[in-house]
mmCIF file of C-alpha atoms in Angstrom:
data_model
loop_
_atom_site.group_PDB
_atom_site.id
_atom_site.type_symbol
_atom_site.label_atom_id
_atom_site.label_comp_id
_atom_site.label_asym_id
_atom_site.label_seq_id
_atom_site.Cartn_x
_atom_site.Cartn_y
_atom_site.Cartn_z
ATOM 1 C CA PHE A 17 7.232 20.250 14.634
ATOM 2 C CA VAL A 18 8.637 20.083 11.137
ATOM 3 C CA GLY A 19 9.650 16.529 10.314
ATOM 4 C CA TYR A 20 13.202 15.695 9.459
ATOM 5 C CA VAL A 21 12.101 14.665 6.009
ATOM 6 C CA ARG A 22 10.509 18.048 5.418
ATOM 7 C CA CYS A 23 13.773 19.754 6.396
ATOM 8 C CA ALA A 24 15.696 17.392 4.139
ATOM 9 C CA ASP A 25 13.314 18.170 1.290
ATOM 10 C CA LEU A 26 13.647 21.923 1.791
ATOM 11 C CA TYR A 27 17.450 21.720 1.729
ATOM 12 C CA ASN A 28 17.351 19.347 -1.205
ATOM 13 C CA ARG A 29 15.262 21.744 -3.311
ATOM 14 C CA GLY A 30 16.545 25.023 -1.851
ATOM 15 C CA ILE A 31 13.134 26.211 -0.674
ATOM 16 C CA GLY A 32 13.426 28.918 1.967
ATOM 17 C CA VAL A 33 17.063 27.961 2.535
ATOM 18 C CA GLU A 34 20.151 27.739 0.395
ATOM 19 C CA MET A 35 20.204 24.437 -1.491
ATOM 20 C CA ASN A 36 22.480 22.044 0.365
ATOM 21 C CA LYS A 37 22.503 18.401 -0.700
ATOM 22 C CA GLU A 38 24.808 17.379 2.162
ATOM 23 C CA LYS A 39 22.515 18.914 4.791
ATOM 24 C CA SER A 40 19.559 17.275 3.076
ATOM 25 C CA ARG A 41 21.268 13.897 3.285
ATOM 26 C CA GLU A 42 22.049 14.507 6.983
ATOM 27 C CA TYR A 43 18.364 15.093 7.760
ATOM 28 C CA PHE A 44 17.403 11.964 5.835
ATOM 29 C CA GLU A 45 19.905 10.002 7.925
ATOM 30 C CA ILE A 46 18.524 11.463 11.178
ATOM 31 C CA ALA A 47 15.047 10.290 10.150
ATOM 32 C CA LYS A 48 16.470 6.850 9.473
ATOM 33 C CA GLU A 49 18.390 6.662 12.748
ATOM 34 C CA GLU A 50 15.540 7.989 14.876
ATOM 35 C CA ARG A 51 13.164 5.404 13.439
ATOM 36 C CA PHE A 52 10.498 7.874 12.427
ATOM 37 C CA LYS A 53 8.502 5.419 10.364
ATOM 38 C CA ASN A 54 6.297 8.066 8.735
ATOM 39 C CA ASP A 55 9.310 10.137 7.722
ATOM 40 C CA GLN A 56 10.959 7.004 6.363
ATOM 41 C CA LEU A 57 7.830 6.308 4.351
ATOM 42 C CA LYS A 58 7.957 9.867 2.991
ATOM 43 C CA ILE A 59 11.589 9.402 1.982
ATOM 44 C CA ALA A 60 10.638 6.268 0.050
ATOM 45 C CA LEU A 61 7.807 8.120 -1.674
ATOM 46 C CA LEU A 62 10.167 10.970 -2.603
ATOM 47 C CA TYR A 63 12.357 8.456 -4.434
ATOM 48 C CA SER A 64 9.350 6.785 -6.026
ATOM 49 C CA ARG A 65 7.825 10.026 -7.306
ATOM 50 C CA ALA A 66 11.103 11.886 -8.014
ATOM 51 C CA LYS A 67 10.079 14.770 -5.746
ATOM 52 C CA GLY A 68 13.233 16.766 -5.051
ATOM 53 C CA VAL A 69 15.411 13.728 -5.682
ATOM 54 C CA VAL A 70 16.222 11.623 -8.715
ATOM 55 C CA GLN A 71 13.782 8.755 -9.108
ATOM 56 C CA ASP A 72 15.549 5.727 -7.689
ATOM 57 C CA ASN A 73 13.805 2.385 -7.312
ATOM 58 C CA GLU A 74 16.618 0.942 -5.190
ATOM 59 C CA ASN A 75 16.349 3.752 -2.625
ATOM 60 C CA PHE A 76 12.563 3.560 -2.772
ATOM 61 C CA VAL A 77 12.673 -0.113 -1.748
ATOM 62 C CA LYS A 78 15.411 0.486 0.843
ATOM 63 C CA TRP A 79 13.479 3.236 2.644
ATOM 64 C CA MET A 80 10.142 1.467 2.288
ATOM 65 C CA GLU A 81 11.679 -1.637 3.902
ATOM 66 C CA ILE A 82 13.118 0.445 6.763
ATOM 67 C CA SER A 83 9.713 2.020 7.383
ATOM 68 C CA ALA A 84 7.939 -1.354 7.130
ATOM 69 C CA GLU A 85 10.398 -2.948 9.570
ATOM 70 C CA ASN A 86 9.659 -0.121 12.007
ATOM 71 C CA GLY A 87 5.953 -0.930 11.881
ATOM 72 C CA SER A 88 4.428 1.328 9.226
ATOM 73 C CA SER A 89 1.388 -0.563 7.928
ATOM 74 C CA MET A 90 1.233 1.766 4.924
ATOM 75 C CA ALA A 91 4.853 0.948 4.040
ATOM 76 C CA GLN A 92 4.059 -2.747 4.428
ATOM 77 C CA ALA A 93 1.103 -2.354 2.065
ATOM 78 C CA ASN A 94 3.159 -0.375 -0.467
ATOM 79 C CA LEU A 95 5.975 -2.925 -0.380
ATOM 80 C CA ALA A 96 3.495 -5.769 -0.771
ATOM 81 C CA PHE A 97 2.206 -4.104 -3.935
ATOM 82 C CA TYR A 98 5.786 -3.601 -5.177
ATOM 83 C CA TYR A 99 6.673 -7.268 -4.627
ATOM 84 C CA LEU A 100 3.404 -8.383 -6.201
ATOM 85 C CA LYS A 101 3.529 -6.248 -9.339
ATOM 86 C CA THR A 102 7.230 -5.573 -9.916
ATOM 87 C CA GLU A 103 9.058 -8.596 -8.537
ATOM 88 C CA LYS A 104 6.213 -11.154 -8.895
ATOM 89 C CA ASN A 105 7.304 -12.440 -5.470
ATOM 90 C CA TYR A 106 3.924 -13.570 -4.154
ATOM 91 C CA GLU A 107 5.233 -15.032 -0.897
ATOM 92 C CA LYS A 108 6.973 -11.785 0.105
ATOM 93 C CA ALA A 109 3.951 -9.775 -1.028
ATOM 94 C CA GLU A 110 1.654 -11.987 1.047
ATOM 95 C CA GLU A 111 3.883 -11.694 4.139
ATOM 96 C CA LEU A 112 3.937 -7.888 3.987
ATOM 97 C CA ALA A 113 0.256 -7.512 3.111
ATOM 98 C CA LEU A 114 -0.686 -9.788 6.038
ATOM 99 C CA LYS A 115 1.272 -7.567 8.450
ATOM 100 C CA SER A 116 -0.457 -4.505 7.055
ATOM 101 C CA ALA A 117 -3.892 -6.151 7.152
ATOM 102 C CA LYS A 118 -3.390 -7.174 10.793
ATOM 103 C CA ALA A 119 -3.067 -3.447 11.535
ATOM 104 C CA ASN A 120 -6.479 -2.977 9.821
ATOM 105 C CA ASN A 121 -4.886 -1.240 6.842
ATOM 106 C CA GLN A 122 -7.410 -1.522 4.018
ATOM 107 C CA ARG A 123 -4.748 -1.085 1.350
ATOM 108 C CA GLY A 124 -2.934 -4.075 2.879
ATOM 109 C CA MET A 125 -6.150 -6.104 2.764
ATOM 110 C CA TRP A 126 -6.761 -5.074 -0.840
ATOM 111 C CA ASN A 127 -3.218 -6.113 -1.736
ATOM 112 C CA LEU A 128 -3.882 -9.489 -0.102
ATOM 113 C CA VAL A 129 -6.883 -9.876 -2.382
ATOM 114 C CA GLN A 130 -4.608 -9.156 -5.354
ATOM 115 C CA VAL A 131 -1.946 -11.599 -4.091
ATOM 116 C CA TYR A 132 -4.496 -14.376 -3.629
ATOM 117 C CA LYS A 133 -5.995 -13.608 -7.033
ATOM 118 C CA ALA A 134 -2.516 -13.998 -8.579
ATOM 119 C CA MET A 135 -2.001 -17.241 -6.624
ATOM 120 C CA ASN A 136 -5.465 -18.543 -7.642
ATOM 121 C CA ASN A 137 -6.455 -18.921 -3.987
ATOM 122 C CA VAL A 138 -10.152 -18.083 -4.330
ATOM 123 C CA GLU A 139 -11.013 -19.006 -0.734
ATOM 124 C CA LYS A 140 -8.579 -16.510 0.789
ATOM 125 C CA GLU A 141 -9.386 -13.930 -1.875
ATOM 126 C CA ILE A 142 -13.076 -14.092 -0.899
ATOM 127 C CA PHE A 143 -12.218 -14.004 2.814
ATOM 128 C CA TYR A 144 -10.430 -10.659 2.455
ATOM 129 C CA LEU A 145 -13.016 -9.290 0.035
ATOM 130 C CA GLU A 146 -15.638 -9.997 2.698
ATOM 131 C CA LYS A 147 -13.542 -8.224 5.350
ATOM 132 C CA LEU A 148 -13.152 -5.229 3.057
ATOM 133 C CA ALA A 149 -16.860 -5.149 2.232
ATOM 134 C CA GLU A 150 -17.640 -5.180 5.972
ATOM 135 C CA CYS A 151 -15.399 -2.110 6.292
ATOM 136 C CA GLY A 152 -17.239 -0.359 3.444
ATOM 137 C CA PHE A 153 -14.337 -0.627 0.989
ATOM 138 C CA GLN A 154 -16.167 0.118 -2.252
ATOM 139 C CA LYS A 155 -14.020 -1.853 -4.707
ATOM 140 C CA ALA A 156 -14.727 -5.016 -2.715
ATOM 141 C CA TYR A 157 -18.477 -4.992 -3.375
ATOM 142 C CA VAL A 158 -18.276 -5.585 -7.114
ATOM 143 C CA ASP A 159 -15.399 -8.071 -6.939
ATOM 144 C CA LEU A 160 -17.148 -10.002 -4.192
ATOM 145 C CA GLY A 161 -20.407 -9.945 -6.140
ATOM 146 C CA ILE A 162 -18.631 -11.373 -9.182
ATOM 147 C CA LYS A 163 -16.996 -14.105 -7.086
ATOM 148 C CA TYR A 164 -20.345 -15.039 -5.539
ATOM 149 C CA LYS A 165 -21.991 -15.019 -8.976
ATOM 150 C CA LYS A 166 -19.339 -17.443 -10.299
ATOM 151 C CA GLN A 167 -20.084 -19.701 -7.316
ATOM 152 C CA ASN A 168 -23.778 -19.537 -8.166
ATOM 153 C CA LYS A 169 -24.580 -17.681 -4.916
ATOM 154 C CA LYS A 170 -27.019 -15.356 -6.611
ATOM 155 C CA GLU A 171 -28.592 -13.798 -3.504
ATOM 156 C CA GLU A 172 -25.228 -12.975 -1.974
ATOM 157 C CA ALA A 173 -23.980 -11.634 -5.316
ATOM 158 C CA MET A 174 -27.040 -9.401 -5.672
ATOM 159 C CA LYS A 175 -26.550 -8.054 -2.144
ATOM 160 C CA GLN A 176 -22.996 -6.967 -3.026
ATOM 161 C CA PHE A 177 -24.048 -5.438 -6.348
ATOM 162 C CA LYS A 178 -26.792 -3.484 -4.549
ATOM 163 C CA CYS A 179 -24.224 -2.164 -2.063
ATOM 164 C CA ALA A 180 -22.038 -1.088 -4.986
ATOM 165 C CA ALA A 181 -24.994 0.550 -6.737
ATOM 166 C CA LYS A 182 -25.880 2.488 -3.565
ATOM 167 C CA LYS A 183 -22.333 3.872 -3.670
ATOM 168 C CA ASN A 184 -22.916 4.892 -7.317
ATOM 169 C CA MET A 185 -20.347 2.421 -8.579
ATOM 170 C CA PRO A 186 -21.051 1.890 -12.299
ATOM 171 C CA LEU A 187 -20.294 -1.844 -12.263
ATOM 172 C CA GLY A 188 -22.670 -2.317 -9.344
ATOM 173 C CA ILE A 189 -25.431 -0.567 -11.253
ATOM 174 C CA PHE A 190 -24.626 -2.649 -14.369
ATOM 175 C CA HIS A 191 -25.009 -5.950 -12.524
#
């Protein structure tokens, strides 16, 4: 099965078929109507990365929101990052990252850490760092170790730094 987005991309770039922007748009619309959340996510990423289409932030957000509304935890995580970094809308970023994290999406959890860091909510930041560390998410070890160190929890900090060092993370080795 070749996804609708793949067909749209082929028509859009004229790969293996005659270039046909109208046909490309039709396939994009089918993906939207059929609620293929992964294809919708791919459409958003095409607009974000300017792959076969003109880079368009408005269409990126539109398609990412459609995919997120249809349950794509990766789209929810990507949108959370967008709202955090681009719009500085921490509440919207938190809402989307929470949905993604509830689906056990590590990127969503990591974005929650970043949201809570921006909101200066150390308690929630540590909570999600701990969840990520339990999952083996490498970036969490060092950040969690630093948080514990600031709280004067030296044993717990050392445990996290050792985990990071075992994963050959330079900051873990440094600490």
